[in-house]
Amino acid sequence: MRKNAIIATILLLLATISVACRSSAVSETEQESTSEKKIVTVGFSQLGAESDWRSANTESMLTALSQENGFNLIYKNGQQKQANQVTALRMFIQQEVDYIVLAPETETGWDFVLGEAKEAGIPVIIVDRRVAVDDSNLYTCWVGSDFALEGKKLTAWINAFTELKGIDPGEVHIAHIQGTLGSTAQIGRTRGLNDAVKKYGWDLLGAKNGDFTEVRGREVMAEFLREYNNINVVYCENDNEAIGAIDAIEAAGKRVGPDIANGEIMVVSFDGINTDAQQYLKEGKISCIAECNPLHGPRVQALIKTLEAGETPEKYNYVQETLFSSVPEIKVVTVDESEGTKEYQVEIKR
Ligand code: GZL
């Protein structure tokens, strides 16, 4: 009898221990699954939907910051108005999101609302264009392109073209279609052209704002054609403007192409994501496109993961980009880096 009692007690003890272990394992598993499943809430303020580049950028961001990737994304489109973006950021702050991601329309006017985000302890990641604020601690980090370098690359290509064809720099007559004034992309690409005009001695006829859209590109190109009869290069600050400009040039009965010695008008551009522009490049209607990569979604996702792990990402994260050329003889151009003095070769993709 006593023996049975002892065996029963031991069995009861073993059963109790195994239940305790299983429950702690379950709770650990649950904890692990809970921590693995931690959903990160992100408020993303996109500036608008003005171009194919912007659409590709938005799609990349929404795909990367998806629920299956562990995010609860609150997406707001600013319709090209900074006031709408400021309202969106204030809403994100009220909702106490974990992170704010901002693709700013233009560089200035962000100090106050970014100060409110900082006050609320919400890290801000800037994507694509930059913000010009007094205190760069108002945002955690930025990812995007070096727009001044893009301008350097494209103007280096124009110079290589004139040298290849033996065209006198003074015979290069440029119509400049700018992007949204005050945006980092416009500031950098415009600086690239203005510096090159001084460096090579080109004739810059004028600059008009095409606002990165096809409609405005067409309108301002028509204005240029009414004002000047010697345009032989059109420097467009994105592909949508270039497509509109080509429409206007052809509507005026002129030809687009690299044969400027025989009256063609050479069109160059930025981005390289628009399928029509890529087709124009193949046909030679656009002579060169400086790549501007819109696929920032995975890059922003990686920055958030770094922050979630308690690590500090680089403050400024530049995307590597190249040139697309329709002129096969030009295979590489040499540019010096925007800030540095190092020269480097830009392999041209065909
Ligand atoms: C560049 C981006 C620009 C694109 C345009 O990073 O801000 O805005 O070049 C877009 O196509 O509208």
mmCIF file of N, CA, C and O and ligand atoms in Angstrom, residues 47 50-54 80 104 128-129 145 147 150 180 183 185 189 211-212 237-240 270-271 292-293 296, ligand 1:
data_model
loop_
_atom_site.group_PDB
_atom_site.id
_atom_site.type_symbol
_atom_site.label_atom_id
_atom_site.label_comp_id
_atom_site.label_asym_id
_atom_site.label_seq_id
_atom_site.Cartn_x
_atom_site.Cartn_y
_atom_site.Cartn_z
ATOM 1 N N LEU A 47 4.090 62.924 -51.526
ATOM 2 C CA LEU A 47 3.818 64.300 -51.951
ATOM 3 C C LEU A 47 2.717 64.392 -53.003
ATOM 4 O O LEU A 47 1.989 65.378 -53.084
ATOM 5 N N GLU A 50 2.356 63.020 -59.472
ATOM 6 C CA GLU A 50 2.627 63.863 -60.649
ATOM 7 C C GLU A 50 3.298 63.132 -61.781
ATOM 8 O O GLU A 50 3.315 63.637 -62.917
ATOM 9 N N SER A 51 3.941 61.973 -61.500
ATOM 10 C CA SER A 51 4.772 61.368 -62.558
ATOM 11 C C SER A 51 4.796 59.854 -62.417
ATOM 12 O O SER A 51 4.401 59.298 -61.383
ATOM 13 N N ASP A 52 5.327 59.195 -63.443
ATOM 14 C CA ASP A 52 5.477 57.741 -63.384
ATOM 15 C C ASP A 52 6.480 57.360 -62.300
ATOM 16 O O ASP A 52 6.362 56.321 -61.657
ATOM 17 N N TRP A 53 7.468 58.228 -62.115
ATOM 18 C CA TRP A 53 8.444 57.989 -61.048
ATOM 19 C C TRP A 53 7.719 57.933 -59.700
ATOM 20 O O TRP A 53 7.933 57.028 -58.900
ATOM 21 N N ARG A 54 6.836 58.866 -59.481
ATOM 22 C CA ARG A 54 6.120 58.956 -58.199
ATOM 23 C C ARG A 54 5.239 57.729 -58.002
ATOM 24 O O ARG A 54 5.184 57.168 -56.912
ATOM 25 N N GLN A 80 0.363 67.116 -54.080
ATOM 26 C CA GLN A 80 1.252 68.209 -54.477
ATOM 27 C C GLN A 80 1.102 69.457 -53.617
ATOM 28 O O GLN A 80 1.505 70.544 -54.046
ATOM 29 N N PRO A 104 8.935 64.776 -49.066
ATOM 30 C CA PRO A 104 8.526 66.185 -49.085
ATOM 31 C C PRO A 104 8.441 66.770 -50.482
ATOM 32 O O PRO A 104 9.307 66.503 -51.322
ATOM 33 N N ASP A 128 13.492 60.337 -50.652
ATOM 34 C CA ASP A 128 13.537 60.996 -51.962
ATOM 35 C C ASP A 128 14.091 62.415 -51.825
ATOM 36 O O ASP A 128 15.295 62.592 -51.718
ATOM 37 N N ARG A 129 13.250 63.441 -51.889
ATOM 38 C CA ARG A 129 13.748 64.807 -51.803
ATOM 39 C C ARG A 129 14.137 65.124 -50.351
ATOM 40 O O ARG A 129 13.781 64.396 -49.439
ATOM 41 N N SER A 145 18.376 60.111 -53.864
ATOM 42 C CA SER A 145 19.395 60.256 -54.913
ATOM 43 C C SER A 145 20.233 61.504 -54.697
ATOM 44 O O SER A 145 19.787 62.454 -54.056
ATOM 45 N N PHE A 147 21.026 64.410 -56.520
ATOM 46 C CA PHE A 147 20.458 65.052 -57.710
ATOM 47 C C PHE A 147 21.476 65.936 -58.432
ATOM 48 O O PHE A 147 21.477 66.052 -59.653
ATOM 49 N N GLU A 150 23.405 63.625 -60.477
ATOM 50 C CA GLU A 150 22.632 63.258 -61.676
ATOM 51 C C GLU A 150 22.813 64.320 -62.762
ATOM 52 O O GLU A 150 23.026 64.023 -63.938
ATOM 53 N N THR A 180 9.502 70.730 -60.298
ATOM 54 C CA THR A 180 8.817 71.552 -59.290
ATOM 55 C C THR A 180 9.810 72.452 -58.574
ATOM 56 O O THR A 180 10.757 71.960 -57.958
ATOM 57 N N SER A 183 12.067 71.960 -55.189
ATOM 58 C CA SER A 183 12.254 70.546 -54.812
ATOM 59 C C SER A 183 13.731 70.201 -54.976
ATOM 60 O O SER A 183 14.416 70.759 -55.846
ATOM 61 N N ALA A 185 15.168 67.675 -56.233
ATOM 62 C CA ALA A 185 15.492 67.156 -57.572
ATOM 63 C C ALA A 185 15.692 68.316 -58.544
ATOM 64 O O ALA A 185 16.634 68.332 -59.332
ATOM 65 N N ARG A 189 19.372 69.234 -60.238
ATOM 66 C CA ARG A 189 19.499 69.069 -61.690
ATOM 67 C C ARG A 189 19.730 70.422 -62.380
ATOM 68 O O ARG A 189 20.462 70.524 -63.353
ATOM 69 N N ASP A 211 7.140 71.463 -63.786
ATOM 70 C CA ASP A 211 6.477 70.835 -62.623
ATOM 71 C C ASP A 211 6.486 69.310 -62.656
ATOM 72 O O ASP A 211 5.614 68.670 -62.063
ATOM 73 N N PHE A 212 7.431 68.718 -63.396
ATOM 74 C CA PHE A 212 7.575 67.249 -63.482
ATOM 75 C C PHE A 212 6.369 66.568 -64.132
ATOM 76 O O PHE A 212 6.195 65.359 -63.975
ATOM 77 N N GLU A 237 13.822 67.911 -66.767
ATOM 78 C CA GLU A 237 14.201 67.401 -65.452
ATOM 79 C C GLU A 237 13.431 66.153 -65.032
ATOM 80 O O GLU A 237 13.642 65.647 -63.917
ATOM 81 N N ASN A 238 12.586 65.621 -65.912
ATOM 82 C CA ASN A 238 12.100 64.240 -65.736
ATOM 83 C C ASN A 238 11.478 63.731 -67.028
ATOM 84 O O ASN A 238 11.213 64.509 -67.955
ATOM 85 N N ASP A 239 11.212 62.422 -67.078
ATOM 86 C CA ASP A 239 10.745 61.793 -68.324
ATOM 87 C C ASP A 239 9.369 62.290 -68.752
ATOM 88 O O ASP A 239 9.083 62.418 -69.950
ATOM 89 N N ASN A 240 8.487 62.546 -67.780
ATOM 90 C CA ASN A 240 7.137 62.990 -68.161
ATOM 91 C C ASN A 240 7.197 64.329 -68.895
ATOM 92 O O ASN A 240 6.509 64.541 -69.898
ATOM 93 N N PHE A 270 15.668 62.818 -67.124
ATOM 94 C CA PHE A 270 16.012 62.115 -65.878
ATOM 95 C C PHE A 270 14.906 61.124 -65.541
ATOM 96 O O PHE A 270 13.747 61.338 -65.922
ATOM 97 N N ASP A 271 15.198 60.127 -64.815
ATOM 98 C CA ASP A 271 14.358 59.068 -64.247
ATOM 99 C C ASP A 271 14.665 57.716 -64.870
ATOM 100 O O ASP A 271 15.322 56.894 -64.272
ATOM 101 N N CYS A 292 17.189 57.813 -62.211
ATOM 102 C CA CYS A 292 16.784 58.232 -60.863
ATOM 103 C C CYS A 292 15.899 57.115 -60.344
ATOM 104 O O CYS A 292 14.780 56.935 -60.794
ATOM 105 N N ASN A 293 16.439 56.333 -59.387
ATOM 106 C CA ASN A 293 15.771 55.101 -58.979
ATOM 107 C C ASN A 293 14.676 55.376 -57.949
ATOM 108 O O ASN A 293 14.948 55.948 -56.899
ATOM 109 N N HIS A 296 12.353 52.929 -53.374
ATOM 110 C CA HIS A 296 12.860 53.171 -52.021
ATOM 111 C C HIS A 296 12.178 52.328 -50.951
ATOM 112 O O HIS A 296 12.573 52.387 -49.778
HETATM 113 C C1 GZL B 1 13.295 62.501 -57.906
HETATM 114 C C2 GZL B 1 11.846 62.783 -57.719
HETATM 115 C C3 GZL B 1 11.316 63.474 -58.909
HETATM 116 C C4 GZL B 1 11.397 62.634 -60.180
HETATM 117 C C5 GZL B 1 10.176 63.089 -60.876
HETATM 118 O O1 GZL B 1 13.778 61.739 -56.872
HETATM 119 O O2 GZL B 1 11.631 63.600 -56.590
HETATM 120 O O3 GZL B 1 9.944 63.762 -58.679
HETATM 121 O O4 GZL B 1 12.556 62.826 -60.926
HETATM 122 C C6 GZL B 1 9.204 63.112 -59.721
HETATM 123 O O5 GZL B 1 9.745 62.252 -61.903
HETATM 124 O O6 GZL B 1 8.053 63.775 -60.033
#
